[in-house]
Amino acid sequence: MLLGASAAISFITGIHFIAATFLLPLGVAAYTFVGGIKATFLTDYFHTFTILIICCYFSIKAFTVPEIGSPGQLFELVQAASKQNPVSGNQGGSLLTMTSKGGIQFGIIHICANFGLVIMDTSFFIKAFAASPRSVVPGYVIGGIAYFAIPWGLGTLMSSVVLGLEGNPIFPTYPRRMSATELNSGLVLPYAALMIAGKGGAAAVLLITFMAVTSTLSAQVIAVSSIISFDIYRTYIKKAATDADVIRWSHYGVLFFAFFAAAFSTILYYCGISLGWTLYMLGVITCPGIFPTAFTILWRRQSKAAAIVSPVLGMATGLAVWLGSAYSFFGEVTVASTGEVLPCLYGTVAAALSPIPYTVIITLLKPQNFDWADLAAQRLAFEKLDENLTTTVESRTVDAEAEHAGVNRQELKRWGRIAAFWAVATFFGHWVLWPLPMYASHYIFGRLFYSAWLVIAIIWLWGTLLVAGFYPIVDGGYQQTVAVYRAWRSGAKPPKAGTRQEDPSLTPTSVVSATNVEKIHVSGKEAT
């Protein structure tokens, strides 16, 4: 994301790419250093709300452009572009079809890579550990369904604008078409915004780019600092470390990752690596841990050796297939050949599926037969800092802490079943029941169908604005307002920094320290 954001900001403002690459993580590190995970909660909400307002603005403003006018007129423009520049592998060479060989190949890569990313990237689920199941499951389900409007609605509209007006004098690169470099750098949205709203559109894209990348980087910074402070420092370097020690090392982690992300993106830039290249090959890196991680949670027989070794073997397999396919298809292993669709597709699928036989074979040689009841005997130590930075410890069993938070096993199982149902339903709805029949039908959109498609997508986008922007206020803001009002009426004073609040809305696995660094204990492991 940092690569694409820096490219967009460099195009809009004229700032050098490397300057943008270092300035973005610097700002993120500043507020994450001070605010911790609470900063990510607050900024994520306001950033998302602002981004959706701008997206909805574009969805209306686009049709005020005289060259566009209406969904039907936009259809005519895209249809003309299809005839002028037919797409190889698409039904009839049309841009207005779901029967696209390249499209379904990208879909497979995207599904596998992002599935691996969600499972393996700590930043995706660290916030889930910081809330109760009754909040997490509905939030993730509603958020997942609502989010789909952004790539579908905004992606369809803005790409149609660019394709339809690429041969028009108002296009930023007229008379030439967009180059492969510009496409791979993610400049479709900035170009469309310039045509729709001029300099104001460019400023809006700059704002949403900044907000999107800072929210993402903030979550990444929190995740990495957690791994460094808890999983490395406190686990292997200083097991008796106090909260003050852990907080200090989490701050080191924030600074380290900010500079590392900027430096690594700079290396990729000078090596000729673009946003498109990283998106295509991402699955080779993220997919090997999918099934070993799932088996760790769902299969008690999986051994420790299988959980550790099989992802490594899976990544080695994925890399070998990826590079071997690039050489087989194109006769060389270069940035260009390794960024093509087929090598990335084969490498991603191999990286995702090969760990299954690896982990099964290693486990069957020496199964561990883990007893899940052992988790109930775990004693979780919650440490906090007094005003004089003296560390005190409060220990409770998992069951006692669960009872304290009002969470029991039956409730956890209930929400687990609901989450599993929606996971399966979402997968089949978004991947099987909708796109595959349209792929097999060889259907090319007509004017009426395209107009309905686009209008429904825009309505979904506006619904996402209502859900993400106002539902949290209705759902939780009212309760918090009432709680503050009651506390004020009763004369209650706010707690001092460093004291623990007995809030039943917190999960049994999370507390917040005086500096807002949140320590999560899951099955005896910790993360911030």
Short mmCIF file of C-alpha atoms in Angstrom, two decimals:
data_model
loop_
_atom_site.label_atom_id
_atom_site.label_comp_id
_atom_site.label_asym_id
_atom_site.label_seq_id
_atom_site.Cartn_x
_atom_site.Cartn_y
_atom_site.Cartn_z
CA MET A 1 0.00 0.00 0.00
CA LEU A 2 2.84 2.39 0.75
CA LEU A 3 4.13 1.96 -2.81
CA GLY A 4 0.76 2.83 -4.36
CA ALA A 5 0.07 5.69 -1.96
CA SER A 6 3.47 7.26 -2.58
CA ALA A 7 2.98 7.00 -6.34
CA ALA A 8 -0.44 8.67 -6.15
CA ILE A 9 0.77 11.44 -3.83
CA SER A 10 3.82 12.03 -6.03
CA PHE A 11 1.60 12.35 -9.12
CA ILE A 12 -0.90 14.72 -7.49
CA THR A 13 1.46 16.99 -5.57
CA GLY A 14 4.72 16.72 -7.49
CA ILE A 15 6.60 15.68 -4.36
CA HIS A 16 9.41 13.19 -4.92
CA PHE A 17 8.38 9.55 -4.49
CA ILE A 18 11.00 8.87 -1.81
CA ALA A 19 9.97 11.92 0.20
CA ALA A 20 6.37 10.68 0.25
CA THR A 21 7.54 7.19 1.16
CA PHE A 22 9.30 8.45 4.31
CA LEU A 23 6.83 11.17 5.34
CA LEU A 24 3.81 8.85 5.45
CA PRO A 25 5.25 6.37 8.01
CA LEU A 26 6.69 9.26 10.03
CA GLY A 27 3.26 10.75 10.70
CA VAL A 28 1.80 7.34 11.49
CA ALA A 29 4.59 6.55 13.93
CA ALA A 30 4.01 9.85 15.74
CA TYR A 31 0.38 9.31 16.72
CA THR A 32 0.74 5.55 17.17
CA PHE A 33 3.71 6.12 19.50
CA VAL A 34 1.56 8.32 21.71
CA GLY A 35 -1.88 6.75 21.38
CA GLY A 36 -1.26 3.03 20.93
CA ILE A 37 -4.16 0.84 19.86
CA LYS A 38 -6.72 3.44 20.96
CA ALA A 39 -5.29 5.79 18.36
CA THR A 40 -5.93 3.20 15.65
CA PHE A 41 -9.55 2.73 16.77
CA LEU A 42 -10.28 6.46 16.65
CA THR A 43 -8.41 7.26 13.44
CA ASP A 44 -9.88 4.23 11.66
CA TYR A 45 -13.41 5.44 12.33
CA PHE A 46 -12.87 9.05 11.27
CA HIS A 47 -10.72 8.09 8.30
CA THR A 48 -13.24 5.54 7.06
CA PHE A 49 -16.11 7.97 7.46
CA THR A 50 -14.25 10.66 5.52
CA ILE A 51 -13.19 8.26 2.76
CA LEU A 52 -16.76 7.06 2.26
CA ILE A 53 -18.11 10.62 2.10
CA ILE A 54 -15.63 11.38 -0.69
CA CYS A 55 -16.45 8.12 -2.51
CA CYS A 56 -20.16 8.92 -2.42
CA TYR A 57 -19.40 12.43 -3.67
CA PHE A 58 -17.58 10.96 -6.67
CA SER A 59 -20.51 8.60 -7.34
CA ILE A 60 -22.79 11.63 -7.90
CA LYS A 61 -20.30 14.15 -9.29
CA ALA A 62 -19.30 11.78 -12.11
CA PHE A 63 -22.69 12.13 -13.79
CA THR A 64 -22.48 15.93 -13.80
CA VAL A 65 -19.63 15.76 -16.31
CA PRO A 66 -21.14 16.68 -19.71
CA GLU A 67 -19.28 13.88 -21.48
CA ILE A 68 -20.85 11.28 -19.13
CA GLY A 69 -24.27 12.54 -18.13
CA SER A 70 -25.90 9.25 -17.15
CA PRO A 71 -25.18 5.53 -16.63
CA GLY A 72 -26.55 4.85 -20.10
CA GLN A 73 -24.20 7.37 -21.71
CA LEU A 74 -21.29 5.94 -19.72
CA PHE A 75 -22.20 2.51 -21.09
CA GLU A 76 -21.97 3.87 -24.64
CA LEU A 77 -18.51 5.28 -23.93
CA VAL A 78 -17.21 2.00 -22.48
CA GLN A 79 -18.74 0.01 -25.33
CA ALA A 80 -16.99 2.26 -27.86
CA ALA A 81 -13.71 1.77 -25.98
CA SER A 82 -14.22 -2.01 -26.16
CA LYS A 83 -14.58 -1.89 -29.93
CA GLN A 84 -11.55 0.35 -30.31
CA ASN A 85 -9.30 -1.64 -27.93
CA PRO A 86 -10.67 -5.20 -27.54
CA VAL A 87 -9.39 -7.24 -24.61
CA SER A 88 -7.84 -10.61 -25.37
CA GLY A 89 -9.40 -13.40 -23.30
CA ASN A 90 -12.71 -11.58 -22.76
CA GLN A 91 -15.96 -12.67 -24.36
CA GLY A 92 -16.06 -10.90 -27.72
CA GLY A 93 -13.11 -8.77 -26.59
CA SER A 94 -15.58 -6.73 -24.57
CA LEU A 95 -14.92 -4.80 -21.40
CA LEU A 96 -18.56 -5.33 -20.42
CA THR A 97 -18.52 -9.00 -19.51
CA MET A 98 -17.78 -11.30 -16.59
CA THR A 99 -16.49 -13.98 -19.00
CA SER A 100 -12.87 -12.95 -18.72
CA LYS A 101 -9.96 -15.35 -18.52
CA GLY A 102 -7.69 -12.73 -16.98
CA GLY A 103 -10.45 -11.67 -14.62
CA ILE A 104 -11.02 -15.11 -13.11
CA GLN A 105 -7.27 -15.70 -12.83
CA PHE A 106 -6.89 -12.44 -10.93
CA GLY A 107 -9.90 -13.42 -8.81
CA ILE A 108 -8.23 -16.66 -7.74
CA ILE A 109 -5.00 -14.84 -6.90
CA HIS A 110 -6.86 -12.14 -5.01
CA ILE A 111 -9.03 -14.54 -2.99
CA CYS A 112 -6.10 -16.75 -1.96
CA ALA A 113 -3.69 -13.89 -1.23
CA ASN A 114 -6.13 -11.91 0.87
CA PHE A 115 -7.35 -15.01 2.70
CA GLY A 116 -3.76 -15.68 3.69
CA LEU A 117 -3.24 -12.03 4.55
CA VAL A 118 -6.23 -11.91 6.89
CA ILE A 119 -5.12 -15.09 8.69
CA MET A 120 -1.40 -14.36 8.90
CA ASP A 121 -1.32 -10.58 9.43
CA THR A 122 -1.68 -9.76 13.12
CA SER A 123 -3.00 -6.29 12.34
CA PHE A 124 -6.20 -7.77 10.92
CA PHE A 125 -7.30 -9.59 14.06
CA ILE A 126 -5.59 -7.75 16.93
CA LYS A 127 -8.64 -5.49 17.30
CA ALA A 128 -10.91 -8.52 17.36
CA PHE A 129 -9.11 -9.67 20.51
CA ALA A 130 -9.76 -6.28 22.08
CA ALA A 131 -13.55 -6.62 22.05
CA SER A 132 -16.18 -9.12 23.12
CA PRO A 133 -17.53 -11.75 20.68
CA ARG A 134 -20.98 -10.14 20.74
CA SER A 135 -19.37 -7.05 19.23
CA VAL A 136 -16.70 -8.62 17.04
CA VAL A 137 -18.83 -11.06 15.04
CA PRO A 138 -21.62 -8.65 14.02
CA GLY A 139 -19.03 -5.96 13.35
CA TYR A 140 -16.94 -8.14 11.06
CA VAL A 141 -19.99 -9.56 9.25
CA ILE A 142 -21.60 -6.17 8.65
CA GLY A 143 -18.28 -4.54 7.84
CA GLY A 144 -17.33 -7.27 5.37
CA ILE A 145 -20.62 -7.01 3.50
CA ALA A 146 -20.52 -3.21 3.50
CA TYR A 147 -16.87 -3.00 2.40
CA PHE A 148 -17.65 -4.85 -0.83
CA ALA A 149 -19.27 -1.68 -2.18
CA ILE A 150 -15.91 0.10 -2.38
CA PRO A 151 -14.12 -2.18 -4.87
CA TRP A 152 -17.38 -2.98 -6.65
CA GLY A 153 -19.15 0.39 -6.75
CA LEU A 154 -16.24 2.82 -6.81
CA GLY A 155 -14.07 0.46 -8.89
CA THR A 156 -16.75 -0.02 -11.56
CA LEU A 157 -17.57 3.69 -11.78
CA MET A 158 -14.07 5.14 -11.83
CA SER A 159 -12.61 2.50 -14.16
CA SER A 160 -15.54 3.03 -16.54
CA VAL A 161 -14.88 6.78 -16.50
CA VAL A 162 -11.20 6.25 -17.35
CA LEU A 163 -11.91 3.69 -20.09
CA GLY A 164 -14.71 5.73 -21.59
CA LEU A 165 -12.86 9.04 -21.65
CA GLU A 166 -9.34 7.81 -22.39
CA GLY A 167 -9.61 9.12 -25.96
CA ASN A 168 -11.19 12.41 -24.93
CA PRO A 169 -9.20 15.69 -24.78
CA ILE A 170 -10.11 16.09 -21.08
CA PHE A 171 -8.13 12.94 -20.21
CA PRO A 172 -4.89 13.82 -18.33
CA THR A 173 -2.60 11.87 -20.70
CA TYR A 174 -4.42 12.71 -23.97
CA PRO A 175 -3.69 11.85 -26.76
CA ARG A 176 -1.93 8.76 -25.47
CA ARG A 177 -3.50 5.97 -23.40
CA MET A 178 -2.41 5.16 -19.86
CA SER A 179 0.89 3.31 -19.78
CA ALA A 180 1.46 -0.01 -18.03
CA THR A 181 3.58 1.81 -15.45
CA GLU A 182 0.74 4.21 -14.65
CA LEU A 183 -1.75 1.35 -14.37
CA ASN A 184 0.53 -0.68 -12.11
CA SER A 185 1.13 2.38 -9.92
CA GLY A 186 -2.60 2.70 -9.22
CA LEU A 187 -3.19 6.01 -11.02
CA VAL A 188 -6.64 5.12 -12.41
CA LEU A 189 -8.43 6.75 -9.46
CA PRO A 190 -6.43 10.03 -9.55
CA TYR A 191 -6.95 10.36 -13.32
CA ALA A 192 -10.70 9.75 -12.97
CA ALA A 193 -10.96 12.24 -10.09
CA LEU A 194 -9.16 14.91 -12.12
CA MET A 195 -11.67 14.55 -14.96
CA ILE A 196 -14.65 14.50 -12.61
CA ALA A 197 -13.80 17.31 -10.20
CA GLY A 198 -10.60 18.98 -11.42
CA LYS A 199 -8.16 20.14 -8.75
CA GLY A 200 -10.75 19.49 -6.07
CA GLY A 201 -10.92 15.87 -7.17
CA ALA A 202 -7.15 15.59 -7.00
CA ALA A 203 -7.19 17.03 -3.48
CA ALA A 204 -9.94 14.55 -2.50
CA VAL A 205 -7.89 11.61 -3.81
CA LEU A 206 -4.87 12.92 -1.94
CA LEU A 207 -6.93 13.02 1.26
CA ILE A 208 -8.41 9.53 0.94
CA THR A 209 -5.02 8.11 -0.04
CA PHE A 210 -3.41 9.64 3.02
CA MET A 211 -6.19 8.45 5.33
CA ALA A 212 -6.29 4.92 3.92
CA VAL A 213 -2.55 4.37 4.09
CA THR A 214 -2.16 5.91 7.55
CA SER A 215 -4.91 3.71 9.01
CA THR A 216 -3.35 0.62 7.46
CA LEU A 217 0.18 1.52 8.52
CA SER A 218 -0.98 2.32 12.04
CA ALA A 219 -2.45 -1.16 12.41
CA GLN A 220 0.75 -2.66 10.99
CA VAL A 221 2.90 -0.64 13.37
CA ILE A 222 0.86 -1.81 16.38
CA ALA A 223 1.12 -5.44 15.23
CA VAL A 224 4.88 -5.36 14.67
CA SER A 225 5.58 -3.54 17.94
CA SER A 226 3.48 -6.20 19.67
CA ILE A 227 5.53 -9.01 18.17
CA ILE A 228 8.80 -7.30 19.08
CA SER A 229 7.84 -6.40 22.66
CA PHE A 230 5.83 -9.44 23.75
CA ASP A 231 6.61 -12.36 21.43
CA ILE A 232 10.35 -11.68 21.18
CA TYR A 233 11.54 -9.45 24.03
CA ARG A 234 9.34 -10.71 26.86
CA THR A 235 9.30 -14.33 25.70
CA TYR A 236 12.95 -14.91 24.85
CA ILE A 237 15.09 -11.98 26.01
CA LYS A 238 13.71 -10.90 29.41
CA LYS A 239 10.95 -13.12 30.73
CA ALA A 240 10.64 -11.09 33.94
CA ALA A 241 10.19 -7.81 32.08
CA THR A 242 7.81 -5.32 33.68
CA ASP A 243 5.15 -3.35 31.86
CA ALA A 244 7.51 -0.37 31.73
CA ASP A 245 10.08 -2.52 29.92
CA VAL A 246 7.50 -3.89 27.48
CA ILE A 247 6.08 -0.43 26.76
CA ARG A 248 9.57 0.89 26.08
CA TRP A 249 10.27 -1.94 23.63
CA SER A 250 6.90 -1.48 21.96
CA HIS A 251 7.95 2.12 21.30
CA TYR A 252 11.18 0.83 19.80
CA GLY A 253 9.07 -1.42 17.61
CA VAL A 254 6.95 1.51 16.38
CA LEU A 255 10.04 3.44 15.31
CA PHE A 256 11.73 0.39 13.82
CA PHE A 257 8.80 -0.60 11.61
CA ALA A 258 8.18 2.97 10.41
CA PHE A 259 11.75 3.30 9.17
CA PHE A 260 11.86 -0.29 7.89
CA ALA A 261 8.65 0.13 5.85
CA ALA A 262 9.94 3.34 4.26
CA ALA A 263 13.39 1.88 3.53
CA PHE A 264 12.00 -1.36 2.12
CA SER A 265 9.54 0.52 -0.12
CA THR A 266 12.45 2.62 -1.38
CA ILE A 267 14.37 -0.52 -2.28
CA LEU A 268 11.36 -1.89 -4.15
CA TYR A 269 10.92 1.38 -6.01
CA TYR A 270 14.49 1.49 -7.26
CA CYS A 271 14.28 -2.19 -8.22
CA GLY A 272 11.35 -1.39 -10.49
CA ILE A 273 8.74 -3.06 -8.28
CA SER A 274 5.27 -1.53 -8.58
CA LEU A 275 2.00 -1.83 -6.67
CA GLY A 276 0.62 -4.22 -9.30
CA TRP A 277 3.62 -6.56 -8.99
CA THR A 278 3.28 -6.78 -5.21
CA LEU A 279 -0.47 -7.45 -5.43
CA TYR A 280 0.03 -10.34 -7.83
CA MET A 281 2.84 -12.10 -5.98
CA LEU A 282 1.59 -11.39 -2.45
CA GLY A 283 -0.13 -14.77 -2.14
CA VAL A 284 3.16 -16.64 -2.50
CA ILE A 285 4.22 -15.06 0.81
CA THR A 286 0.92 -14.98 2.73
CA CYS A 287 -0.70 -18.30 1.79
CA PRO A 288 1.66 -20.95 3.28
CA GLY A 289 0.38 -20.36 6.81
CA ILE A 290 -3.35 -20.68 6.06
CA PHE A 291 -3.95 -24.37 6.74
CA PRO A 292 -1.25 -24.94 9.41
CA THR A 293 -2.77 -22.05 11.39
CA ALA A 294 -6.30 -23.38 10.92
CA PHE A 295 -5.23 -26.88 11.96
CA THR A 296 -3.54 -25.45 15.06
CA ILE A 297 -6.93 -24.18 16.22
CA LEU A 298 -9.22 -26.93 14.90
CA TRP A 299 -7.13 -30.15 14.93
CA ARG A 300 -5.84 -31.22 18.32
CA ARG A 301 -3.46 -33.83 16.87
CA GLN A 302 -1.35 -31.37 14.90
CA SER A 303 2.14 -31.30 16.36
CA LYS A 304 4.36 -28.36 17.14
CA ALA A 305 6.85 -29.47 14.48
CA ALA A 306 4.10 -29.59 11.84
CA ALA A 307 2.85 -26.11 12.73
CA ILE A 308 6.39 -24.69 12.39
CA VAL A 309 7.85 -26.66 9.49
CA SER A 310 4.91 -26.98 7.09
CA PRO A 311 4.54 -23.22 6.41
CA VAL A 312 8.26 -22.99 5.65
CA LEU A 313 8.04 -25.92 3.24
CA GLY A 314 4.90 -24.41 1.73
CA MET A 315 6.62 -21.09 1.10
CA ALA A 316 9.60 -22.85 -0.45
CA THR A 317 7.22 -24.76 -2.72
CA GLY A 318 5.35 -21.61 -3.69
CA LEU A 319 8.55 -19.71 -4.48
CA ALA A 320 9.89 -22.61 -6.56
CA VAL A 321 6.67 -22.92 -8.57
CA TRP A 322 6.43 -19.13 -9.01
CA LEU A 323 9.98 -18.65 -10.29
CA GLY A 324 9.95 -21.92 -12.25
CA SER A 325 6.70 -20.95 -13.99
CA ALA A 326 8.08 -17.53 -14.88
CA TYR A 327 11.13 -19.13 -16.50
CA SER A 328 9.04 -21.79 -18.25
CA PHE A 329 6.56 -19.31 -19.77
CA PHE A 330 8.88 -16.42 -20.58
CA GLY A 331 12.39 -17.92 -20.69
CA GLU A 332 13.76 -15.64 -17.99
CA VAL A 333 13.33 -14.70 -14.35
CA THR A 334 12.95 -10.92 -14.20
CA VAL A 335 10.71 -8.39 -12.53
CA ALA A 336 8.53 -8.34 -15.64
CA SER A 337 8.19 -12.13 -15.99
CA THR A 338 7.60 -12.79 -12.29
CA GLY A 339 4.87 -10.15 -12.26
CA GLU A 340 2.80 -11.86 -14.94
CA VAL A 341 -0.52 -13.46 -14.03
CA LEU A 342 0.16 -17.16 -14.65
CA PRO A 343 3.41 -17.51 -12.63
CA CYS A 344 1.80 -15.67 -9.72
CA LEU A 345 -1.35 -17.80 -10.01
CA TYR A 346 0.51 -21.11 -9.95
CA GLY A 347 2.84 -19.95 -7.18
CA THR A 348 -0.05 -18.71 -5.03
CA VAL A 349 -2.07 -21.93 -5.39
CA ALA A 350 1.01 -24.06 -4.66
CA ALA A 351 1.86 -21.99 -1.59
CA ALA A 352 -1.72 -22.29 -0.30
CA LEU A 353 -2.30 -26.02 -0.86
CA SER A 354 1.11 -27.67 -0.43
CA PRO A 355 1.22 -27.19 3.38
CA ILE A 356 -1.80 -29.52 3.71
CA PRO A 357 0.10 -32.75 2.94
CA TYR A 358 3.19 -31.41 4.72
CA THR A 359 1.42 -30.76 8.01
CA VAL A 360 -0.63 -33.98 7.83
CA ILE A 361 2.40 -36.18 7.15
CA ILE A 362 4.55 -34.56 9.84
CA THR A 363 1.70 -34.77 12.35
CA LEU A 364 0.93 -38.43 11.63
CA LEU A 365 4.56 -39.33 12.24
CA LYS A 366 4.31 -37.98 15.76
CA PRO A 367 0.92 -36.50 16.74
CA GLN A 368 0.74 -34.23 19.75
CA ASN A 369 -2.86 -34.92 20.91
CA PHE A 370 -3.26 -31.59 22.62
CA ASP A 371 -5.85 -31.45 25.41
CA TRP A 372 -8.03 -28.36 24.95
CA ALA A 373 -8.99 -28.54 28.63
CA ASP A 374 -5.48 -27.33 29.45
CA LEU A 375 -6.46 -23.87 28.30
CA ALA A 376 -8.99 -23.58 31.12
CA ALA A 377 -6.19 -24.00 33.67
CA GLN A 378 -4.15 -21.12 32.29
CA ARG A 379 -3.59 -18.26 34.70
CA LEU A 380 -3.50 -14.90 32.99
CA ALA A 381 -1.42 -12.22 34.71
CA PHE A 382 -2.65 -8.70 34.07
CA GLU A 383 -0.01 -6.16 34.89
CA LYS A 384 -0.56 -2.44 35.32
CA LEU A 385 1.51 0.59 36.17
CA ASP A 386 0.87 2.69 39.24
CA GLU A 387 1.50 6.42 39.19
CA ASN A 388 5.08 5.82 40.31
CA LEU A 389 5.55 3.27 37.45
CA THR A 390 5.69 0.40 39.93
CA THR A 391 4.39 -2.79 38.37
CA THR A 392 1.69 -4.72 40.19
CA VAL A 393 0.22 -8.04 39.15
CA GLU A 394 -3.30 -9.37 39.31
CA SER A 395 -3.81 -13.02 38.34
CA ARG A 396 -7.02 -14.78 37.44
CA THR A 397 -7.89 -18.02 35.80
CA VAL A 398 -9.38 -17.98 32.34
CA ASP A 399 -12.74 -19.13 33.69
CA ALA A 400 -12.80 -16.48 36.43
CA GLU A 401 -11.93 -13.77 33.97
CA ALA A 402 -14.56 -15.01 31.55
CA GLU A 403 -17.14 -14.90 34.30
CA HIS A 404 -16.02 -11.37 35.18
CA ALA A 405 -16.63 -10.19 31.61
CA GLY A 406 -19.94 -11.94 31.27
CA VAL A 407 -18.64 -14.30 28.60
CA ASN A 408 -19.19 -18.05 28.93
CA ARG A 409 -18.41 -21.04 26.78
CA GLN A 410 -21.96 -21.34 25.48
CA GLU A 411 -21.90 -17.76 24.26
CA LEU A 412 -18.52 -18.23 22.61
CA LYS A 413 -19.76 -21.35 20.82
CA ARG A 414 -22.90 -19.53 19.71
CA TRP A 415 -20.99 -16.66 18.18
CA GLY A 416 -18.52 -19.13 16.69
CA ARG A 417 -21.35 -20.90 14.85
CA ILE A 418 -22.74 -17.58 13.63
CA ALA A 419 -19.30 -16.52 12.39
CA ALA A 420 -18.78 -19.85 10.60
CA PHE A 421 -22.19 -19.61 8.91
CA TRP A 422 -21.55 -16.10 7.64
CA ALA A 423 -18.05 -16.99 6.50
CA VAL A 424 -19.40 -19.81 4.33
CA ALA A 425 -22.36 -17.74 3.12
CA THR A 426 -20.15 -14.78 2.21
CA PHE A 427 -17.71 -17.00 0.30
CA PHE A 428 -20.40 -18.75 -1.71
CA GLY A 429 -22.30 -15.53 -2.34
CA HIS A 430 -19.35 -13.44 -3.49
CA TRP A 431 -17.38 -16.15 -5.27
CA VAL A 432 -19.64 -19.04 -6.33
CA LEU A 433 -23.29 -18.00 -6.70
CA TRP A 434 -22.66 -14.59 -8.27
CA PRO A 435 -19.55 -14.50 -10.53
CA LEU A 436 -19.20 -18.12 -11.69
CA PRO A 437 -22.64 -18.41 -13.36
CA MET A 438 -22.01 -15.09 -15.09
CA TYR A 439 -18.60 -16.32 -16.21
CA ALA A 440 -20.13 -19.48 -17.66
CA SER A 441 -22.98 -17.62 -19.38
CA HIS A 442 -20.70 -15.73 -21.80
CA TYR A 443 -23.01 -12.76 -21.32
CA ILE A 444 -22.05 -9.27 -22.52
CA PHE A 445 -23.76 -6.47 -20.63
CA GLY A 446 -26.45 -4.51 -22.39
CA ARG A 447 -27.27 -0.86 -21.74
CA LEU A 448 -30.10 -1.61 -19.29
CA PHE A 449 -28.19 -4.33 -17.43
CA TYR A 450 -25.07 -2.18 -17.08
CA SER A 451 -27.13 0.77 -15.82
CA ALA A 452 -28.86 -1.40 -13.22
CA TRP A 453 -25.50 -2.93 -12.22
CA LEU A 454 -23.96 0.49 -11.69
CA VAL A 455 -26.96 1.98 -9.87
CA ILE A 456 -27.16 -0.97 -7.44
CA ALA A 457 -23.42 -0.67 -6.78
CA ILE A 458 -23.78 3.04 -6.01
CA ILE A 459 -26.76 2.40 -3.72
CA TRP A 460 -24.65 -0.22 -1.91
CA LEU A 461 -21.88 2.36 -1.58
CA TRP A 462 -24.23 4.87 0.03
CA GLY A 463 -25.52 2.13 2.33
CA THR A 464 -21.93 1.49 3.37
CA LEU A 465 -21.61 5.16 4.30
CA LEU A 466 -24.65 4.89 6.56
CA VAL A 467 -23.45 1.63 8.14
CA ALA A 468 -19.83 2.67 8.72
CA GLY A 469 -20.51 6.28 9.57
CA PHE A 470 -23.69 6.31 11.62
CA TYR A 471 -24.36 2.79 12.87
CA PRO A 472 -21.42 2.84 15.35
CA ILE A 473 -22.84 6.05 16.82
CA VAL A 474 -26.31 4.55 17.18
CA ASP A 475 -25.02 1.19 18.41
CA GLY A 476 -22.38 2.29 20.90
CA GLY A 477 -22.34 6.07 21.05
CA TYR A 478 -25.74 6.32 22.69
CA GLN A 479 -24.77 3.84 25.40
CA GLN A 480 -21.53 5.67 26.09
CA THR A 481 -23.35 9.02 26.22
CA VAL A 482 -25.82 7.64 28.76
CA ALA A 483 -22.97 6.20 30.84
CA VAL A 484 -21.13 9.51 30.89
CA TYR A 485 -24.33 11.36 31.81
CA ARG A 486 -25.09 8.96 34.68
CA ALA A 487 -21.52 9.26 35.96
CA TRP A 488 -21.80 13.04 35.85
CA ARG A 489 -25.13 13.00 37.71
CA SER A 490 -23.73 10.71 40.38
CA GLY A 491 -20.61 12.82 40.80
CA ALA A 492 -18.25 10.02 39.77
CA LYS A 493 -14.75 11.11 38.89
CA PRO A 494 -12.84 9.73 35.90
CA PRO A 495 -10.25 7.10 36.82
CA LYS A 496 -6.65 8.11 37.14
CA ALA A 497 -4.12 6.99 34.58
CA GLY A 498 -2.77 3.56 35.34
CA THR A 499 -5.84 2.25 37.16
CA ARG A 500 -7.89 -0.60 35.85
CA GLN A 501 -11.54 -0.06 34.96
CA GLU A 502 -13.94 -2.90 35.59
CA ASP A 503 -15.78 -2.49 32.30
CA PRO A 504 -18.02 -5.43 31.44
CA SER A 505 -17.78 -4.54 27.77
CA LEU A 506 -14.13 -5.57 27.72
CA THR A 507 -13.20 -9.09 26.83
CA PRO A 508 -11.58 -11.36 29.38
CA THR A 509 -8.43 -11.28 27.32
CA SER A 510 -7.67 -7.58 27.22
CA VAL A 511 -6.70 -4.71 29.47
CA VAL A 512 -5.27 -1.32 28.67
CA SER A 513 -2.21 0.06 30.41
CA ALA A 514 -1.56 3.66 31.37
CA THR A 515 0.01 4.44 27.99
CA ASN A 516 -2.79 2.81 26.00
CA VAL A 517 -0.64 -0.17 25.04
CA GLU A 518 -3.08 -3.04 25.05
CA LYS A 519 -1.89 -6.45 26.14
CA ILE A 520 -3.82 -9.36 24.75
CA HIS A 521 -3.45 -12.86 26.22
CA VAL A 522 -4.62 -15.67 23.98
CA SER A 523 -3.90 -19.26 24.91
CA GLY A 524 -0.91 -18.21 26.94
CA LYS A 525 0.50 -15.96 24.17
CA GLU A 526 0.60 -12.18 24.28
CA ALA A 527 0.36 -9.37 21.78
CA THR A 528 -0.09 -5.62 21.90
#
